[in-house]
CSV table of C-alpha atoms and ligand atoms in Angstrom, one decimal:
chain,number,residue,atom,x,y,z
X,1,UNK,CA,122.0,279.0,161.8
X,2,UNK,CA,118.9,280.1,159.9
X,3,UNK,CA,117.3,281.3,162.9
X,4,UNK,CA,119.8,283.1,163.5
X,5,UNK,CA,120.0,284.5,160.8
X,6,UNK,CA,116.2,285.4,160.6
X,7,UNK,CA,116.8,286.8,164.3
X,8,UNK,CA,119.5,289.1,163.0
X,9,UNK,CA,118.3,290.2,159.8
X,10,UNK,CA,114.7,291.3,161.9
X,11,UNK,CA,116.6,293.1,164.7
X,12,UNK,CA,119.5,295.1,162.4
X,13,UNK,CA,117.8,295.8,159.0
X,14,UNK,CA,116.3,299.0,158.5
X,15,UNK,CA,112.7,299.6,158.0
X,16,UNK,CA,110.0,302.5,156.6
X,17,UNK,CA,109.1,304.4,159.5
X,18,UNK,CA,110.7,301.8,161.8
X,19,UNK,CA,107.5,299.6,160.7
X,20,UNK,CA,109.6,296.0,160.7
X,21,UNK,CA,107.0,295.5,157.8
X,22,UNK,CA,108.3,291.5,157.8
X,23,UNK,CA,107.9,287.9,158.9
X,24,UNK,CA,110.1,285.5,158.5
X,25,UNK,CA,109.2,281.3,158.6
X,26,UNK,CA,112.1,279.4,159.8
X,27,UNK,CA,111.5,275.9,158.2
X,28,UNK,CA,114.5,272.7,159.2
X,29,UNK,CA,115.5,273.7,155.4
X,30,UNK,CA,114.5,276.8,153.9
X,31,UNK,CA,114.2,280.9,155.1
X,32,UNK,CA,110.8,282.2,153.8
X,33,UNK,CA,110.6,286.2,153.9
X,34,UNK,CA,106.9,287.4,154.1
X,35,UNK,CA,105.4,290.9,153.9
X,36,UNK,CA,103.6,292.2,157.1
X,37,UNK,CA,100.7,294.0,155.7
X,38,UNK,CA,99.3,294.3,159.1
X,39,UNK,CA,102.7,297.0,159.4
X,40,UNK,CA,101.8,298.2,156.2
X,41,UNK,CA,101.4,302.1,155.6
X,42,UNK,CA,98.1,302.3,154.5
X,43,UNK,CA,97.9,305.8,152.8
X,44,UNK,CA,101.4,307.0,153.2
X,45,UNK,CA,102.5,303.6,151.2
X,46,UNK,CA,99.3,302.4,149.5
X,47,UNK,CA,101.3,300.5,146.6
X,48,UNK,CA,103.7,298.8,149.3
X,49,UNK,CA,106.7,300.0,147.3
X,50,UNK,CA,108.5,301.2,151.0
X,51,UNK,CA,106.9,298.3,152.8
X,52,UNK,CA,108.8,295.9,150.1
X,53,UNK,CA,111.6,297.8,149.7
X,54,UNK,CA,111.5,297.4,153.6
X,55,UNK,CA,111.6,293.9,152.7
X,56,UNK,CA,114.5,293.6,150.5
X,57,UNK,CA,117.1,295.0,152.8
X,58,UNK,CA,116.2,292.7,155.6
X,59,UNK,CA,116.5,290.0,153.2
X,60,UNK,CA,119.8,291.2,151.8
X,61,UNK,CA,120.7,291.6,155.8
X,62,UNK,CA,119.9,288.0,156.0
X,63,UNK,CA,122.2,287.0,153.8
X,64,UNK,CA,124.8,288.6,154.8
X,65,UNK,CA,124.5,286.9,158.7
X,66,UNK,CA,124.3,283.6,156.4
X,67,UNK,CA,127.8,284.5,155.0
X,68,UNK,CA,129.3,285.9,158.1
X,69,UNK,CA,128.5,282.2,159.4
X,70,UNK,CA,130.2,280.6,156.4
X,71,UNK,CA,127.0,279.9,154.4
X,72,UNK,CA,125.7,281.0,150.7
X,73,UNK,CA,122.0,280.3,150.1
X,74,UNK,CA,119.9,280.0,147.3
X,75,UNK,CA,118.0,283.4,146.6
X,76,UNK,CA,114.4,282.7,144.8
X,77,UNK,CA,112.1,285.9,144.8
X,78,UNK,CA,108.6,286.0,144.4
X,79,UNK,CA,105.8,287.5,143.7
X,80,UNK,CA,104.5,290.9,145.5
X,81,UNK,CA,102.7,291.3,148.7
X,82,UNK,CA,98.6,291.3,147.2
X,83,UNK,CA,99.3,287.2,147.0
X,84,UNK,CA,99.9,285.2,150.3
X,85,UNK,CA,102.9,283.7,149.2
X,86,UNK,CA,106.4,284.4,150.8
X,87,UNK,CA,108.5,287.2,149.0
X,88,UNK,CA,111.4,285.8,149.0
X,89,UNK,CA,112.6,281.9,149.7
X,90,UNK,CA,116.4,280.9,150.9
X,91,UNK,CA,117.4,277.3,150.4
X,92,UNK,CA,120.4,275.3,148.7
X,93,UNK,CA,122.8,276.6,151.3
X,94,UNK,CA,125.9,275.6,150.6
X,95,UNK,CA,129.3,275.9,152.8
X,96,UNK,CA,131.5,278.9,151.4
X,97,UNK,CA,134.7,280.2,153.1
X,98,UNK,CA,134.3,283.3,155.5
X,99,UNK,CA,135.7,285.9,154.0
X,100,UNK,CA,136.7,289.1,155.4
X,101,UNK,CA,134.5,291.1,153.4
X,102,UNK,CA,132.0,289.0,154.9
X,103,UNK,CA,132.8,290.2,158.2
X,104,UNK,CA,133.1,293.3,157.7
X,105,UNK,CA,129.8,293.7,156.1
X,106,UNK,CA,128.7,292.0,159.5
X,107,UNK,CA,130.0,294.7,161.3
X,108,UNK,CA,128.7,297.3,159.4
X,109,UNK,CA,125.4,295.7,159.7
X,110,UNK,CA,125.3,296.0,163.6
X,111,UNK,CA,126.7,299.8,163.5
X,112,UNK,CA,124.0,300.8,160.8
X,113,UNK,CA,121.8,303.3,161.5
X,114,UNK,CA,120.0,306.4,160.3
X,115,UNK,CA,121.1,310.2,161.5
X,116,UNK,CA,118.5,312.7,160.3
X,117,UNK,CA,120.5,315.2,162.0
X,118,UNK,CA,122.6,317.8,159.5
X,119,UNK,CA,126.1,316.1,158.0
X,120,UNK,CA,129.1,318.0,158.7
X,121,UNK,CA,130.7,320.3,156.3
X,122,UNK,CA,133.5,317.7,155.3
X,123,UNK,CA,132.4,316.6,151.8
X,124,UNK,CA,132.3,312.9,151.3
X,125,UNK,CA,135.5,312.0,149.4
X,126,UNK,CA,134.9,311.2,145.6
X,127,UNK,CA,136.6,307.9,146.2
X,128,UNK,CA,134.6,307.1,148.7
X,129,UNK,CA,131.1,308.0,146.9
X,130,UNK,CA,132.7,306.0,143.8
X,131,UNK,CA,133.2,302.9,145.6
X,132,UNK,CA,129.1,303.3,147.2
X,133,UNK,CA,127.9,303.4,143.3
X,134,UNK,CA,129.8,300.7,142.4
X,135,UNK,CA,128.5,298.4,145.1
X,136,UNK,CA,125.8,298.3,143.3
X,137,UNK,CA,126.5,295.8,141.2
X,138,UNK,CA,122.8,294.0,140.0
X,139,UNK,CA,120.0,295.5,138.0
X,140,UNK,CA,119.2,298.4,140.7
X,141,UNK,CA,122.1,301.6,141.0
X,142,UNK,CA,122.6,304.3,142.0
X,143,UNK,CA,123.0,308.0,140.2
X,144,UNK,CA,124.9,310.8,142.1
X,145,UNK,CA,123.0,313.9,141.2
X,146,UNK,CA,124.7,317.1,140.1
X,147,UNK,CA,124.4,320.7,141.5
X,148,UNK,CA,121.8,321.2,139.3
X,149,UNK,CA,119.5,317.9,140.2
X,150,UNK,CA,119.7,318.2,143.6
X,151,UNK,CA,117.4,321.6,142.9
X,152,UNK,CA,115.1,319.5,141.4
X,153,UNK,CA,115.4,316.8,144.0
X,154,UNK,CA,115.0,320.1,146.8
X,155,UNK,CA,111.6,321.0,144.7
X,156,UNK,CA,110.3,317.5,144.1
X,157,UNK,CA,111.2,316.8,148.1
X,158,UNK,CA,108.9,320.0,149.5
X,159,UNK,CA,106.2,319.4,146.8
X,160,UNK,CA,106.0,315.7,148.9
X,161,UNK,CA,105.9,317.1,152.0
X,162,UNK,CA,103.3,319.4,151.3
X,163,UNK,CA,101.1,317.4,150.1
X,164,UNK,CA,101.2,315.0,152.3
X,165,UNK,CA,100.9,317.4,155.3
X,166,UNK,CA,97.5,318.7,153.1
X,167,UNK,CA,95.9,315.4,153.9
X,168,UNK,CA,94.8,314.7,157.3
X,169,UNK,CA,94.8,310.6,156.7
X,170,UNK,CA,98.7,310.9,156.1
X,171,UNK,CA,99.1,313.1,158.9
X,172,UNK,CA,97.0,310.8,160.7
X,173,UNK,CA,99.2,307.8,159.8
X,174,UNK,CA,102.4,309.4,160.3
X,175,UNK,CA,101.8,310.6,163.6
X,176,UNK,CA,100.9,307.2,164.5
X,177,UNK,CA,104.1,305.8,164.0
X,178,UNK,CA,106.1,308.7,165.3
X,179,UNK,CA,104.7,309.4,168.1
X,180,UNK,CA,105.9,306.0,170.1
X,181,UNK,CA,107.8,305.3,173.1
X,182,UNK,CA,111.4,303.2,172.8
X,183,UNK,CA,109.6,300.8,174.8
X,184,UNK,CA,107.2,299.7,172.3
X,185,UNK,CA,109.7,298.4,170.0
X,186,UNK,CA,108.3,300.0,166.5
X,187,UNK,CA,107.6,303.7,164.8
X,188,UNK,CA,110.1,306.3,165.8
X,189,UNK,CA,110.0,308.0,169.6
X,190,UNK,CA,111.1,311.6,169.6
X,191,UNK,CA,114.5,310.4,170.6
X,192,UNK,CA,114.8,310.2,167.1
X,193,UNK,CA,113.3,312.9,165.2
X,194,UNK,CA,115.5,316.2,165.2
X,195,UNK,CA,114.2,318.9,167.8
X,196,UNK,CA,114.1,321.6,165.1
X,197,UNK,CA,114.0,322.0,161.2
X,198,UNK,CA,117.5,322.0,160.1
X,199,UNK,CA,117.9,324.5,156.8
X,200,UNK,CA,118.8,322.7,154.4
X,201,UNK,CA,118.6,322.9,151.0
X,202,UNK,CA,116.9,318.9,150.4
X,203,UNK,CA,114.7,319.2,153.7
X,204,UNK,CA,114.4,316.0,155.3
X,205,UNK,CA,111.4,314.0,155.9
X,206,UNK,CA,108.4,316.6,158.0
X,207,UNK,CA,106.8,314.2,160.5
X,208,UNK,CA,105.1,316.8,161.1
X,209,UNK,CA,106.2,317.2,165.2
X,210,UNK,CA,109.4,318.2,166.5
X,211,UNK,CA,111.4,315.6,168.3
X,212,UNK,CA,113.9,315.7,171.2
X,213,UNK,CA,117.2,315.0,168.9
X,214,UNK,CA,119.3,317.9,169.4
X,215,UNK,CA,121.0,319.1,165.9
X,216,UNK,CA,124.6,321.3,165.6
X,217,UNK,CA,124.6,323.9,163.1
X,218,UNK,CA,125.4,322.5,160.0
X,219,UNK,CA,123.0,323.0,157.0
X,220,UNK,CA,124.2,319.8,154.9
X,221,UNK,CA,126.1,322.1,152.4
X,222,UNK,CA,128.6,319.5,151.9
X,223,UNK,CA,125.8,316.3,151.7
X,224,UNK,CA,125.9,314.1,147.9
X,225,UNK,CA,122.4,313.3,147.3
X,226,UNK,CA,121.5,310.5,144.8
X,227,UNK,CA,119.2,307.9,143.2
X,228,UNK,CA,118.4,304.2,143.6
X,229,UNK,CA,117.1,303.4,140.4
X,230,UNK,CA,116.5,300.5,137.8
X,231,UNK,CA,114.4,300.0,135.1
X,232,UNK,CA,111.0,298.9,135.8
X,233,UNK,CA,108.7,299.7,139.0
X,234,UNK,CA,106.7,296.7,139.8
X,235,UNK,CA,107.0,294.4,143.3
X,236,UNK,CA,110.1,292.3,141.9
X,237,UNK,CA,111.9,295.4,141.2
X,238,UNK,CA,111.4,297.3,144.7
X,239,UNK,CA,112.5,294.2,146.2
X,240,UNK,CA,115.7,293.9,144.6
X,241,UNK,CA,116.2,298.1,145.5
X,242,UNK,CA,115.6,297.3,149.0
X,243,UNK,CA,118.6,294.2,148.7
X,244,UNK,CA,120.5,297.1,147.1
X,245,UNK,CA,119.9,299.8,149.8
X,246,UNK,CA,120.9,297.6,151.7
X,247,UNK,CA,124.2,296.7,150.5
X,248,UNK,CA,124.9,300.3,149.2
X,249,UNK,CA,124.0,301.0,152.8
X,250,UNK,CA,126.8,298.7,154.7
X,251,UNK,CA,129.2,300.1,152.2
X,252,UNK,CA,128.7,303.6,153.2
X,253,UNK,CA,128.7,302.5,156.8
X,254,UNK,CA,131.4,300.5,156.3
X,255,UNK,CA,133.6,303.9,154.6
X,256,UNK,CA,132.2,305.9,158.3
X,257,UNK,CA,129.6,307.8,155.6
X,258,UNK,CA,126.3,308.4,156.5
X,259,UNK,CA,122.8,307.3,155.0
X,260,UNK,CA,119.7,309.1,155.1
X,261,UNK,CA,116.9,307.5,152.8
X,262,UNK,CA,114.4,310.4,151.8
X,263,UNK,CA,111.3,308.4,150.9
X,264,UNK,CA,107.8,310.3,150.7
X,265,UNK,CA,109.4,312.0,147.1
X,266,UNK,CA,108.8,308.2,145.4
X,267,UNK,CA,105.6,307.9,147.4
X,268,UNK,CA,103.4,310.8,145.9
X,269,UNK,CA,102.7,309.6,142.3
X,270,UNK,CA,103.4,313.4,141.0
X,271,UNK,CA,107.2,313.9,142.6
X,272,UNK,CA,108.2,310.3,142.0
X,273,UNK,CA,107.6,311.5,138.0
X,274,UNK,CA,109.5,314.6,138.4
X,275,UNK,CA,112.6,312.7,139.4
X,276,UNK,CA,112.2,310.4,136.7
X,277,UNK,CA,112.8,313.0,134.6
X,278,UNK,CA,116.8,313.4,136.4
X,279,UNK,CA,117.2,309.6,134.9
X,280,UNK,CA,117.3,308.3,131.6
X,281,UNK,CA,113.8,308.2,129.5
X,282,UNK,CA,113.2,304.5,130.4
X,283,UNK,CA,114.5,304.2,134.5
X,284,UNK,CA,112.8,304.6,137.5
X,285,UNK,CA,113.7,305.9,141.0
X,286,UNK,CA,112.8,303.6,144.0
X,287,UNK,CA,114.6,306.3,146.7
X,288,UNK,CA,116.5,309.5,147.2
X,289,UNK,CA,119.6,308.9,149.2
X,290,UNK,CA,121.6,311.5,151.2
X,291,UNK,CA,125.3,310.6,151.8
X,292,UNK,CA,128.0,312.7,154.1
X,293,UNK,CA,130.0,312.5,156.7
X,294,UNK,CA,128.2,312.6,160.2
X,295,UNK,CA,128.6,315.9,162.3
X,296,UNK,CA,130.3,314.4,165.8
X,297,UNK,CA,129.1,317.4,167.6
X,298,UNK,CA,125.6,317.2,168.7
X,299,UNK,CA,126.0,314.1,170.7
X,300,UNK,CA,125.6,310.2,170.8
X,301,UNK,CA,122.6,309.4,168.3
X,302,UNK,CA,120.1,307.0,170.7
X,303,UNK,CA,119.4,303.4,168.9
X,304,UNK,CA,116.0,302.7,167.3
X,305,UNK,CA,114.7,300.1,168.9
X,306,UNK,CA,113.1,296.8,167.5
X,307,UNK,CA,110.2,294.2,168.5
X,308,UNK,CA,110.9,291.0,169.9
X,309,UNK,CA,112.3,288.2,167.8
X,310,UNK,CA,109.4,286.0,168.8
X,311,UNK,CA,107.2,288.9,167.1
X,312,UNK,CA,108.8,288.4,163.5
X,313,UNK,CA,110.3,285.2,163.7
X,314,UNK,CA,108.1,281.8,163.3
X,315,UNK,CA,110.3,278.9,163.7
X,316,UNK,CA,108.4,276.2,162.0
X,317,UNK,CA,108.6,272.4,163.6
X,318,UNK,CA,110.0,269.5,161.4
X,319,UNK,CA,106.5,267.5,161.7
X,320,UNK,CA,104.9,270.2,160.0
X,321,UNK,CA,106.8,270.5,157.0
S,1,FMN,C1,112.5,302.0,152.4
S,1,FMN,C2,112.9,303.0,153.5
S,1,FMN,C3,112.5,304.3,153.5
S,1,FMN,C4,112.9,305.2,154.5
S,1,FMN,N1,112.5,306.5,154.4
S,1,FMN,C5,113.0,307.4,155.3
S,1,FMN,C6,112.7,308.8,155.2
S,1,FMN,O1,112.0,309.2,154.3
S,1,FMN,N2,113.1,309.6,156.2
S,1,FMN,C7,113.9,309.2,157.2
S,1,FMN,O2,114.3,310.0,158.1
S,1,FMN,N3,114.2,307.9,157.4
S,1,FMN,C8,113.8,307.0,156.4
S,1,FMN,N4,114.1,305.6,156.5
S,1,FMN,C9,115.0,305.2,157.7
S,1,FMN,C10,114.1,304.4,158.7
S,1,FMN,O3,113.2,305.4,159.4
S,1,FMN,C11,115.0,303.7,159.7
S,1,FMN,O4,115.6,302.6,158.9
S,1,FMN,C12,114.2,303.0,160.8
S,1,FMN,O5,113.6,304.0,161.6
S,1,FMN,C13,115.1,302.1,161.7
S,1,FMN,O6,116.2,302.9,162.2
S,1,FMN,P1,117.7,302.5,161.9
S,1,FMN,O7,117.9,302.7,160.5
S,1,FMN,O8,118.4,303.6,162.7
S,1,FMN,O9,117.9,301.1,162.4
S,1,FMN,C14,113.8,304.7,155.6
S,1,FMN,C15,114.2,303.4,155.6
S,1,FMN,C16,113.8,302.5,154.6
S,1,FMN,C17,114.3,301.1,154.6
């Protein structure tokens, strides 16, 4: 049951530029979640706050294949990535009933995915987006931004994108990891980049190449856009974001509503302090998050694909314990 778990959380959780930045260490007893620095982003993620965030959904995903199997571990986090220790450690598991939210977070888990491709003009009902907040339920939530933040947002999100596309190193880095086949199991192919710019007014991430991902019309005039935020910003916090995107994530999915993560705004020091100042004085944002209902026209959205269990998975004999 814990490899399987491992297994599942490593092939359906979702990942910075599809890096899989994680290792997990199956021990007869205990889960250990490590950060893969070698799948690190180097200078588009220097701090690691993606590649940990990266983290904390895949560990979040692992518990919930634990529940789905009628299991409740215990959750002890760790320090950051700069020590060699794990991240996080799962033991204590103890037998709980499976539920049927259980399973349905399951589910939603294996249907996951991310659409960069232009929602559909059918606002996301205000139930709907109250029930996503309220998911959240730990020390990391989420805001929903007004009219007039999602301006700032729009500003803070092309100031990122430009300078980022003014240094050759990220460019370098990012077309790296987006200029892969499916085949290779990591980074994102052009089967899932959008073949043109939509206009919109929150652009979504430039990788700085068109893909092959054919987009309708639609200019995401009817997208929510909000914040994941808490209130510090070291290692321990961006973890527990990424076990919050994560379940914030399967709740959308769960509602048919649509997640795009918009990232490189919290990665260039200057923009993530401009949307700090959209929170309260003493919060921080860990990502920007667009919500709406996916646009059925354009087509079939190809899956990203993943590397081999064997890759991220270390089951770890008894003897050597
Ligand atoms: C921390 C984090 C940041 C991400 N940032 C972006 C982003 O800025 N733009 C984007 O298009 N997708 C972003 N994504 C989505 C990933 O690219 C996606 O999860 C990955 O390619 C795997 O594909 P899947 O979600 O369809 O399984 C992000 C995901 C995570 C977990």
């Amino acid at each position: 049951m814990l490899v399987a778990a491992a297994e599942a959380a490593a092939r359906w959780a979702p990942s910075v530029l599809n890096t899989q930045p994680w290792r997990w260490r199956v021990h007869p007893d205990r889960l250990e979640l490590f950060a893969e620095p070698r799948r690190q982003l180097g200078v588009l993620d220097p701090d690691a706050r993606l590649m940990i965030l990266s983290c904390g959904a895949a560990l979040h995903h692992a518990c919930v294949a634990l529940a789905a199997q009628g299991w409740t571990p215990r959750v002890t986090r760790t320090r950051g990535p700069s020590t060699v220790g794990p991240l996080a450690v799962l033991d204590g598991f103890e037998e709980v009933a499976i539920t049927s939210a259980a399973r349905q977070q399951e589910q939603a888990m294996r249907t996951r995915c991310t659409d960069r491709r232009p929602v559909s003009d059918q606002p996301v009902a205000s139930l709907a987006i109250r029930a996503i907040e309220a998911s959240a339920t730990g020390a990391v939530r989420l805001q929903v931004l007004t009219a007039e933040q999602v301006l700032d947002l729009a500003a803070a999100v092309s100031r990122a994108d430009a300078v980022q596309a003014l240094d050759p190193r990220a460019r370098e880095e990012l077309d790296h990891w987006t200029s892969r086949t499916m085949t290779e199991g990591v980074g994102l192919s052009p089967e899932a980049l959008p073949e043109r710019l939509a206009q919109t007014t929150v652009p979504g991430r430039g990788f700085g190449h068109a893909g092959t991902l054919p987009i309708g019309a639609g200019h995401d005039r009817a997208a929510t856009y909000a914040l994941l935020y808490g209130d510090g910003d070291d290692p321990t916090q961006w973890l527990q974001a990424g076990e919050a995107l994560s379940v914030i994530w399967l709740a959308a999915t769960a509602l048919d509503v649509s997640v795009l993560p918009l990232s490189d705004v919290v990665t260039v020091p200057g923009t993530r302090e401009a949307l700090r100042r959209v929170l309260k004085p003493l919060d921080h944002p860990y990502l920007a998050l667009r919500l709406g209902i996916a646009d059925a026209a354009p087509g079939v959205l190809p899956r990203t694909p993943r590397l081999p269990a064997a890759q991220l998975v270390e089951v770890v004999p008894a003897e050597r314990r």
